[in-house]
Tab-separated table of C-alpha atoms and ligand atoms in Angstrom:
chain	number	residue	atom	x	y	z
A	1	MET	CA	5.444	-8.415	18.637
A	2	ALA	CA	8.281	-6.821	17.574
A	3	TYR	CA	10.129	-2.916	18.637
A	4	LYS	CA	9.825	-0.027	17.109
A	5	ILE	CA	11.694	2.852	17.533
A	6	SER	CA	9.842	6.314	18.138
A	7	ASP	CA	10.764	10.054	17.115
A	8	ALA	CA	12.490	10.156	20.120
A	9	CYS	CA	15.603	8.763	18.247
A	10	ILE	CA	18.981	10.147	17.886
A	11	ASN	CA	20.720	8.150	15.595
A	12	CYS	CA	23.286	7.129	18.217
A	13	GLY	CA	23.883	3.561	16.999
A	14	ALA	CA	24.187	1.754	19.875
A	15	CYS	CA	20.960	-0.144	19.797
A	16	GLU	CA	22.136	-1.570	15.859
A	17	SER	CA	25.876	-2.666	17.762
A	18	GLU	CA	23.400	-4.969	20.205
A	19	CYS	CA	21.198	-6.575	18.187
A	20	PRO	CA	22.161	-9.975	17.558
A	21	ALA	CA	19.071	-10.378	14.717
A	22	GLU	CA	20.487	-7.451	12.443
A	23	ALA	CA	17.217	-6.386	12.581
A	24	ILE	CA	18.109	-2.828	12.932
A	25	SER	CA	19.545	-0.183	10.234
A	26	GLU	CA	19.580	3.638	9.414
A	27	GLU	CA	17.003	4.840	7.573
A	28	ASN	CA	16.980	8.834	7.102
A	29	GLY	CA	18.581	9.834	9.983
A	30	ALA	CA	17.141	7.752	12.252
A	31	ARG	CA	17.045	3.909	13.058
A	32	TRP	CA	14.686	1.371	12.146
A	33	ILE	CA	13.380	-1.913	13.694
A	34	ASP	CA	13.039	-4.007	10.597
A	35	PRO	CA	9.682	-6.371	12.164
A	36	GLY	CA	10.800	-9.536	9.926
A	37	LYS	CA	13.861	-9.888	11.869
A	38	CYS	CA	12.956	-8.958	15.505
A	39	VAL	CA	12.870	-11.810	17.630
A	40	SER	CA	11.934	-9.282	20.441
A	41	CYS	CA	14.480	-10.206	22.787
A	42	GLY	CA	14.882	-6.673	24.646
A	43	VAL	CA	18.421	-5.910	24.511
A	44	CYS	CA	17.926	-2.913	22.376
A	45	VAL	CA	15.817	-1.275	24.931
A	46	SER	CA	18.947	-1.468	27.608
A	47	ALA	CA	21.171	-0.134	24.827
A	48	CYS	CA	18.586	3.286	24.296
A	49	PRO	CA	20.148	6.434	26.246
A	50	VAL	CA	16.818	7.907	24.764
A	51	GLU	CA	14.609	5.614	26.095
A	52	ALA	CA	13.406	5.641	22.339
A	53	ILE	CA	12.518	1.805	21.895
A	54	ALA	CA	9.540	0.350	23.274
A	55	GLU	CA	7.637	-3.064	22.336
A	56	ALA	CA	4.764	-1.937	19.304
B	101	SF4	S1	14.184	-6.391	20.769
B	101	SF4	FE1	16.314	-7.765	20.086
B	101	SF4	S2	15.802	-8.597	17.839
B	101	SF4	FE2	14.574	-6.901	18.253
B	101	SF4	S3	15.395	-5.081	17.308
B	101	SF4	FE3	15.875	-5.359	19.479
B	101	SF4	S4	18.087	-5.839	20.098
B	101	SF4	FE4	16.932	-6.416	17.708
B	102	SF4	S1	19.829	3.045	20.368
B	102	SF4	FE1	17.898	4.476	20.687
B	102	SF4	S2	19.010	6.353	19.936
B	102	SF4	FE2	20.709	5.522	19.465
B	102	SF4	S3	20.329	5.095	17.270
B	102	SF4	FE3	19.126	3.168	19.040
B	102	SF4	S4	16.874	3.452	19.090
B	102	SF4	FE4	18.236	5.700	18.504
């Protein structure tokens, strides 16, 4: 089960810095999680200041 970033994302980059799998990248002014790389560790969820990340 991969995690997903919602429209609430303010593109701060905190999740990308914390992700151990390098699954998060920037696309069209927001961050995006590659489901093929995400190992569902949940680290990005607590890194996000606006609670934009949840299990998909
Ligand atoms: S759940 Fe873990 S592996 Fe998946 S995007 Fe978040 S930090 Fe990266
Ligand atoms: S930490 Fe949250 S607000 Fe910041 S880029 Fe990631 S998903 Fe967007």
